[in-house]
Coordinates of N, CA and C in Angstrom, one line a residue:
M22 N 11.4 11.9 -4.1 CA 12.1 10.6 -3.7 C 11.8 10.1 -2.5
C23 N 11.5 8.8 -2.3 CA 11.2 8.2 -1.0 C 12.4 7.4 -0.5
G24 N 12.4 7.2 0.9 CA 13.5 6.5 1.5 C 12.9 5.0 1.5
P25 N 13.8 4.3 2.2 CA 13.6 2.8 2.3 C 12.4 2.4 2.8
K26 N 11.9 3.0 4.0 CA 10.8 2.7 4.6 C 9.5 3.1 3.8
E27 N 9.5 4.3 3.1 CA 8.5 4.6 2.3 C 8.2 3.7 1.1
F28 N 9.5 3.4 0.4 CA 9.5 2.5 -0.7 C 8.9 1.1 -0.3
T29 N 9.2 0.7 0.9 CA 8.8 -0.7 1.4 C 7.2 -0.6 1.5
A30 N 6.8 0.4 2.1 CA 5.3 0.6 2.3 C 4.6 0.7 0.9
V31 N 5.1 1.4 -0.1 CA 4.6 1.4 -1.3 C 4.6 0.2 -2.1
F32 N 5.7 -0.7 -1.9 CA 5.9 -1.8 -2.5 C 4.8 -2.9 -2.1
Y33 N 4.6 -3.0 -1.0 CA 3.6 -3.9 -0.1 C 2.2 -3.5 -0.5
S34 N 1.9 -2.1 -0.5 CA 0.6 -1.7 -1.0 C 0.5 -2.1 -2.3
L35 N 1.4 -1.9 -3.2 CA 1.1 -2.2 -4.7 C 0.9 -3.8 -4.8
Q36 N 1.5 -4.8 -4.1 CA 1.4 -6.1 -3.9 C 0.1 -6.4 -3.6
S37 N -0.5 -5.8 -2.5 CA -1.8 -6.1 -2.0 C -2.9 -5.6 -3.1
W38 N -2.8 -4.4 -3.8 CA -3.7 -4.0 -4.8 C -3.5 -5.0 -5.9
R39 N -2.4 -5.4 -6.3 CA -2.4 -6.4 -7.4 C -3.2 -7.6 -7.0
G40 N -3.0 -8.0 -5.7 CA -3.9 -9.2 -5.4 C -5.4 -8.9 -5.5
I41 N -5.8 -7.8 -5.1 CA -7.2 -7.2 -5.1 C -7.6 -7.3 -6.7
F42 N -6.8 -6.8 -7.5 CA -7.0 -6.6 -8.9 C -7.3 -8.0 -9.5
E43 N -6.4 -9.0 -9.3 CA -6.4 -10.2 -9.7 C -7.7 -11.0 -9.2
R44 N -8.1 -10.9 -7.9 CA -9.2 -11.5 -7.3 C -10.5 -11.1 -7.9
F45 N -10.6 -9.7 -8.3 CA -11.9 -9.3 -8.9 C -11.9 -9.3 -10.4
D46 N -10.7 -9.5 -11.1 CA -10.8 -9.8 -12.6 C -11.3 -11.2 -12.6
R47 N -12.5 -11.4 -12.5 CA -13.0 -12.6 -12.4 C -12.7 -13.5 -13.8
D48 N -12.9 -12.9 -15.0 CA -12.9 -13.5 -16.2 C -11.4 -13.4 -16.6
R49 N -10.5 -13.0 -16.0 CA -9.0 -13.1 -16.2 C -8.6 -12.4 -17.5
S50 N -9.3 -11.2 -17.8 CA -9.2 -10.5 -19.1 C -8.1 -9.5 -19.0
G51 N -7.6 -9.2 -17.8 CA -6.6 -8.2 -17.7 C -7.1 -6.9 -17.4
H52 N -8.5 -6.9 -17.4 CA -9.4 -5.6 -17.2 C -10.3 -5.7 -16.2
I53 N -10.7 -4.8 -15.4 CA -11.8 -4.9 -14.4 C -12.8 -4.0 -15.0
D54 N -14.2 -4.7 -15.2 CA -15.2 -3.8 -15.6 C -15.8 -3.3 -14.4
A55 N -17.0 -2.6 -14.8 CA -17.7 -1.8 -13.8 C -18.2 -2.7 -12.6
T56 N -18.8 -3.9 -13.0 CA -19.3 -4.8 -11.9 C -18.0 -5.3 -10.9
E57 N -16.8 -5.5 -11.6 CA -15.8 -6.0 -10.9 C -15.0 -4.9 -10.0
L58 N -15.2 -3.8 -10.7 CA -14.6 -2.5 -9.9 C -15.4 -2.2 -8.9
R59 N -16.8 -2.3 -8.8 CA -17.6 -2.0 -7.7 C -17.3 -3.0 -6.6
D60 N -17.2 -4.4 -6.9 CA -16.8 -5.4 -5.9 C -15.4 -5.1 -5.3
A61 N -14.4 -4.6 -6.1 CA -13.1 -4.4 -5.6 C -13.1 -3.1 -4.7
L62 N -13.9 -2.1 -5.1 CA -13.9 -0.9 -4.3 C -14.7 -1.3 -2.9
L63 N -15.8 -2.1 -3.0 CA -16.5 -2.4 -1.7 C -15.4 -3.3 -0.8
S64 N -14.6 -4.0 -1.4 CA -13.6 -4.8 -0.4 C -12.6 -3.9 0.0
L65 N -12.3 -2.6 -0.4 CA -11.6 -1.8 0.1 C -12.1 -0.8 1.0
G66 N -13.6 -1.0 1.2 CA -14.2 -0.1 2.0 C -14.9 1.1 1.4
F67 N -15.0 1.1 0.1 CA -15.5 2.4 -0.7 C -16.7 1.9 -1.3
S68 N -17.9 2.6 -1.0 CA -19.2 2.2 -1.7 C -19.5 3.5 -2.5
V69 N -19.5 3.4 -3.8 CA -19.9 4.4 -4.8 C -21.0 4.1 -5.4
S70 N -21.8 5.2 -5.7 CA -23.1 5.0 -6.5 C -22.8 4.6 -7.9
P71 N -23.8 3.9 -8.6 CA -23.8 3.6 -9.9 C -23.3 4.7 -10.9
T72 N -23.8 5.7 -10.6 CA -23.3 7.0 -11.4 C -21.8 7.3 -11.2
V73 N -21.4 7.3 -10.1 CA -20.0 7.6 -9.8 C -19.2 6.4 -10.4
L74 N -19.6 5.1 -10.2 CA -18.9 4.0 -10.7 C -18.7 4.2 -12.2
D75 N -19.9 4.6 -12.9 CA -19.9 4.7 -14.4 C -18.7 5.8 -14.8
L76 N -18.7 6.9 -14.0 CA -17.8 8.0 -14.3 C -16.3 7.6 -14.1
L77 N -16.1 6.7 -13.0 CA -14.8 6.2 -12.7 C -14.3 5.3 -13.9
V78 N -15.2 4.4 -14.4 CA -14.8 3.6 -15.4 C -14.6 4.4 -16.7
S79 N -15.3 5.4 -16.9 CA -15.2 6.3 -18.2 C -13.9 7.0 -18.1
K80 N -13.5 7.6 -17.0 CA -12.3 8.3 -16.7 C -11.0 7.4 -16.8
F81 N -11.1 6.3 -16.3 CA -9.8 5.5 -16.2 C -9.7 4.2 -17.2
D82 N -10.7 4.2 -18.1 CA -10.6 3.3 -19.2 C -9.7 4.0 -20.2
K83 N -8.6 3.7 -20.4 CA -7.6 4.3 -21.3 C -7.7 3.9 -22.8
T84 N -8.7 3.0 -23.0 CA -9.0 2.5 -24.3 C -9.8 3.3 -25.2
G85 N -10.3 4.5 -24.5 CA -11.2 5.2 -25.3 C -12.7 4.7 -25.3
G86 N -12.8 3.9 -24.3 CA -14.4 3.4 -24.0 C -14.4 1.9 -24.8
K87 N -13.4 1.5 -25.5 CA -13.4 0.1 -26.2 C -13.8 -0.9 -25.3
H88 N -13.3 -0.9 -24.2 CA -13.4 -2.2 -23.3 C -14.4 -1.9 -22.2
R89 N -14.7 -0.6 -21.8 CA -15.4 -0.2 -20.6 C -15.1 -0.9 -19.5
A90 N -13.8 -1.0 -19.4 CA -13.0 -1.6 -18.2 C -11.7 -1.0 -18.1
I91 N -11.1 -1.1 -16.8 CA -9.7 -0.6 -16.6 C -8.7 -1.7 -16.4
E92 N -7.5 -1.3 -16.9 CA -6.3 -2.2 -16.5 C -5.8 -1.9 -15.2
Y93 N -4.7 -2.7 -14.8 CA -4.1 -2.7 -13.5 C -3.6 -1.3 -13.1
D94 N -2.8 -0.6 -14.0 CA -2.3 0.6 -13.7 C -3.3 1.6 -13.5
N95 N -4.4 1.6 -14.3 CA -5.4 2.6 -14.2 C -6.3 2.3 -12.9
F96 N -6.3 0.8 -12.5 CA -7.0 0.6 -11.2 C -6.4 1.2 -10.1
I97 N -5.1 1.2 -10.1 CA -4.3 1.8 -8.9 C -4.5 3.3 -9.0
E98 N -4.6 4.1 -10.0 CA -4.9 5.4 -10.1 C -6.4 5.8 -9.7
C99 N -7.2 4.9 -10.1 CA -8.7 4.9 -9.6 C -8.7 4.8 -8.1
C100 N -8.1 3.8 -7.6 CA -8.3 3.7 -6.3 C -7.8 4.6 -5.4
L101 N -6.6 5.3 -5.8 CA -5.8 6.4 -5.2 C -6.8 7.6 -5.3
T102 N -7.4 7.8 -6.4 CA -8.4 8.9 -6.6 C -9.5 8.8 -5.5
V103 N -10.1 7.8 -5.5 CA -11.3 7.4 -4.6 C -10.9 7.6 -3.1
K104 N -9.7 6.9 -2.9 CA -9.2 7.1 -1.5 C -9.0 8.6 -1.1
G105 N -8.3 9.2 -1.9 CA -7.9 10.7 -1.6 C -9.2 11.5 -1.4
L106 N -10.1 11.4 -2.4 CA -11.5 12.2 -2.2 C -12.2 11.7 -0.9
T107 N -12.2 10.4 -0.7 CA -12.8 9.8 0.5 C -12.3 10.5 1.8
E108 N -10.9 10.4 1.9 CA -10.4 10.9 3.0 C -10.7 12.5 3.2
K109 N -10.5 13.2 2.1 CA -10.8 14.6 2.4 C -12.3 14.9 2.6
F110 N -13.3 14.2 2.0 CA -14.7 14.3 2.4 C -14.9 14.0 3.9
K111 N -14.3 12.8 4.4 CA -14.5 12.5 5.7 C -14.0 13.6 6.7
E112 N -12.9 14.3 6.4 CA -12.4 15.4 7.2 C -13.6 16.6 7.3
K113 N -14.4 16.6 6.4 CA -15.6 17.7 6.5 C -16.8 17.0 6.9
D114 N -16.9 15.8 7.1 CA -18.1 15.1 7.5 C -17.9 14.7 8.9
K115 N -17.8 16.0 9.7 CA -17.4 15.8 11.2 C -18.5 14.9 11.9
A116 N -19.8 14.9 11.6 CA -20.8 14.2 12.3 C -21.1 12.9 11.8
Y117 N -20.2 12.4 10.7 CA -20.5 11.0 10.1 C -21.9 10.9 9.6
T118 N -22.4 11.9 9.0 CA -23.7 11.7 8.4 C -23.8 11.5 6.9
G119 N -22.6 11.6 6.3 CA -22.6 11.4 4.9 C -22.7 12.8 4.2
T120 N -22.7 13.7 4.8 CA -22.8 15.2 4.5 C -21.6 16.0 4.9
G121 N -21.1 16.8 4.2 CA -20.0 17.6 4.6 C -20.1 19.1 4.2
T122 N -19.4 20.0 4.9 CA -19.5 21.4 4.5 C -18.0 21.9 4.0
F123 N -18.0 22.3 2.7 CA -17.0 22.7 2.1 C -17.0 24.1 1.7
S124 N -16.0 24.9 1.9 CA -15.9 26.2 1.2 C -15.7 26.1 -0.2
Y125 N -16.0 27.0 -1.0 CA -15.7 26.8 -2.4 C -14.2 26.5 -2.7
E126 N -13.3 27.2 -2.1 CA -12.0 27.1 -2.2 C -11.5 25.5 -1.9
D127 N -12.0 25.1 -0.7 CA -11.7 23.7 -0.4 C -12.3 22.8 -1.4
F128 N -13.3 22.9 -1.9 CA -13.8 22.1 -2.9 C -13.1 22.0 -4.1
M129 N -12.7 23.3 -4.6 CA -11.9 23.4 -5.9 C -10.4 22.7 -5.6
L130 N -9.7 23.1 -4.4 CA -8.6 22.4 -4.2 C -8.7 20.8 -4.1
T131 N -9.7 20.3 -3.5 CA -9.9 18.8 -3.4 C -10.1 18.2 -4.9
I132 N -10.8 19.0 -5.6 CA -11.0 18.4 -7.1 C -9.7 18.5 -7.9
F133 N -8.9 19.6 -7.8 CA -7.8 19.9 -8.6 C -6.7 18.9 -8.0
W134 N -6.7 18.7 -6.7 CA -5.7 18.0 -6.1 C -5.7 16.3 -6.6
N135 N -7.0 16.1 -6.9 CA -7.1 14.6 -7.2 C -7.3 14.5 -8.8
S136 N -7.0 15.5 -9.5 CA -7.2 15.7 -10.9 C -5.9 15.9 -11.7
G137 N -4.9 15.6 -11.1 CA -3.5 15.9 -11.6 C -2.9 17.4 -11.4
F138 N -3.5 18.2 -10.6 CA -2.9 19.5 -10.4 C -2.2 19.6 -9.1
R139 N -1.8 18.4 -8.6 CA -1.2 18.4 -7.2 C 0.0 19.2 -7.2
G140 N 1.0 19.2 -8.1 CA 2.1 20.0 -8.1 C 1.8 21.5 -8.1
D141 N 0.7 22.0 -8.7 CA 0.3 23.3 -8.8 C -0.2 23.8 -7.4
I142 N -0.9 22.7 -6.8 CA -1.3 23.2 -5.5 C -0.3 23.4 -4.5
E143 N 0.8 22.4 -4.6 CA 1.9 22.4 -3.7 C 2.7 23.6 -3.8
R144 N 2.7 24.2 -5.0 CA 3.4 25.4 -5.2 C 2.6 26.6 -5.1
G145 N 1.6 26.5 -4.2 CA 0.7 27.7 -4.0 C 1.4 29.0 -3.4
Q146 N 2.6 29.0 -3.2 CA 3.4 30.1 -2.9 C 2.7 30.9 -1.7
G147 N 2.3 30.1 -0.7 CA 1.6 30.8 0.5 C 0.3 31.1 0.6
R148 N -0.4 30.9 -0.8 CA -1.9 31.0 -0.7 C -2.6 30.0 -0.1
N149 N -3.4 30.3 0.8 CA -4.2 29.1 1.7 C -3.1 28.1 2.2
Q150 N -2.1 28.6 2.8 CA -0.9 27.6 3.1 C -1.4 26.6 4.1
E151 N -2.2 26.9 5.0 CA -2.7 26.0 6.0 C -3.4 24.7 5.2
F152 N -4.2 25.1 4.3 CA -4.9 24.0 3.6 C -3.9 23.1 2.7
I153 N -3.0 23.9 1.9 CA -2.0 23.2 1.2 C -1.2 22.2 2.2
D154 N -0.8 22.6 3.3 CA -0.1 21.9 4.3 C -0.8 20.6 4.6
G155 N -2.1 21.0 4.8 CA -2.8 19.6 5.1 C -2.9 18.6 4.1
W156 N -2.8 19.0 2.8 CA -2.8 18.2 1.7 C -1.4 17.5 1.6
A157 N -0.3 18.1 1.9 CA 1.0 17.6 1.8 C 1.3 16.6 2.7
N158 N 0.6 16.5 3.7 CA 0.9 15.7 4.9 C 0.2 14.4 4.7

């Protein structure tokens, strides 16, 4: 549950992301295709390779690949995933070189955290608590 301050922040973030979605849904289809997604992510400061872009569209296209595009709700989920992974990567890229050093444990927790296992990680019951605390904040 979030308080009024957090709710307001989430509300305005969603409004902003709705505007981005609508701006880059150039054909007004209600879906963002790979090219539109690339441009939307770039506008948010995220540059991903064509391979990663294709994987994102595949993962977040909930039509089973019928449209090869993502709807607004899935766009939000996609952006949150890219944002979360990017933030965690930047923590490990201390020299800002585009490379980072991860332990196997950190890598696995990063991937699982962004793959829907967040609750399981948060309930780590003391295992690697420092890392878990870093994720929860």
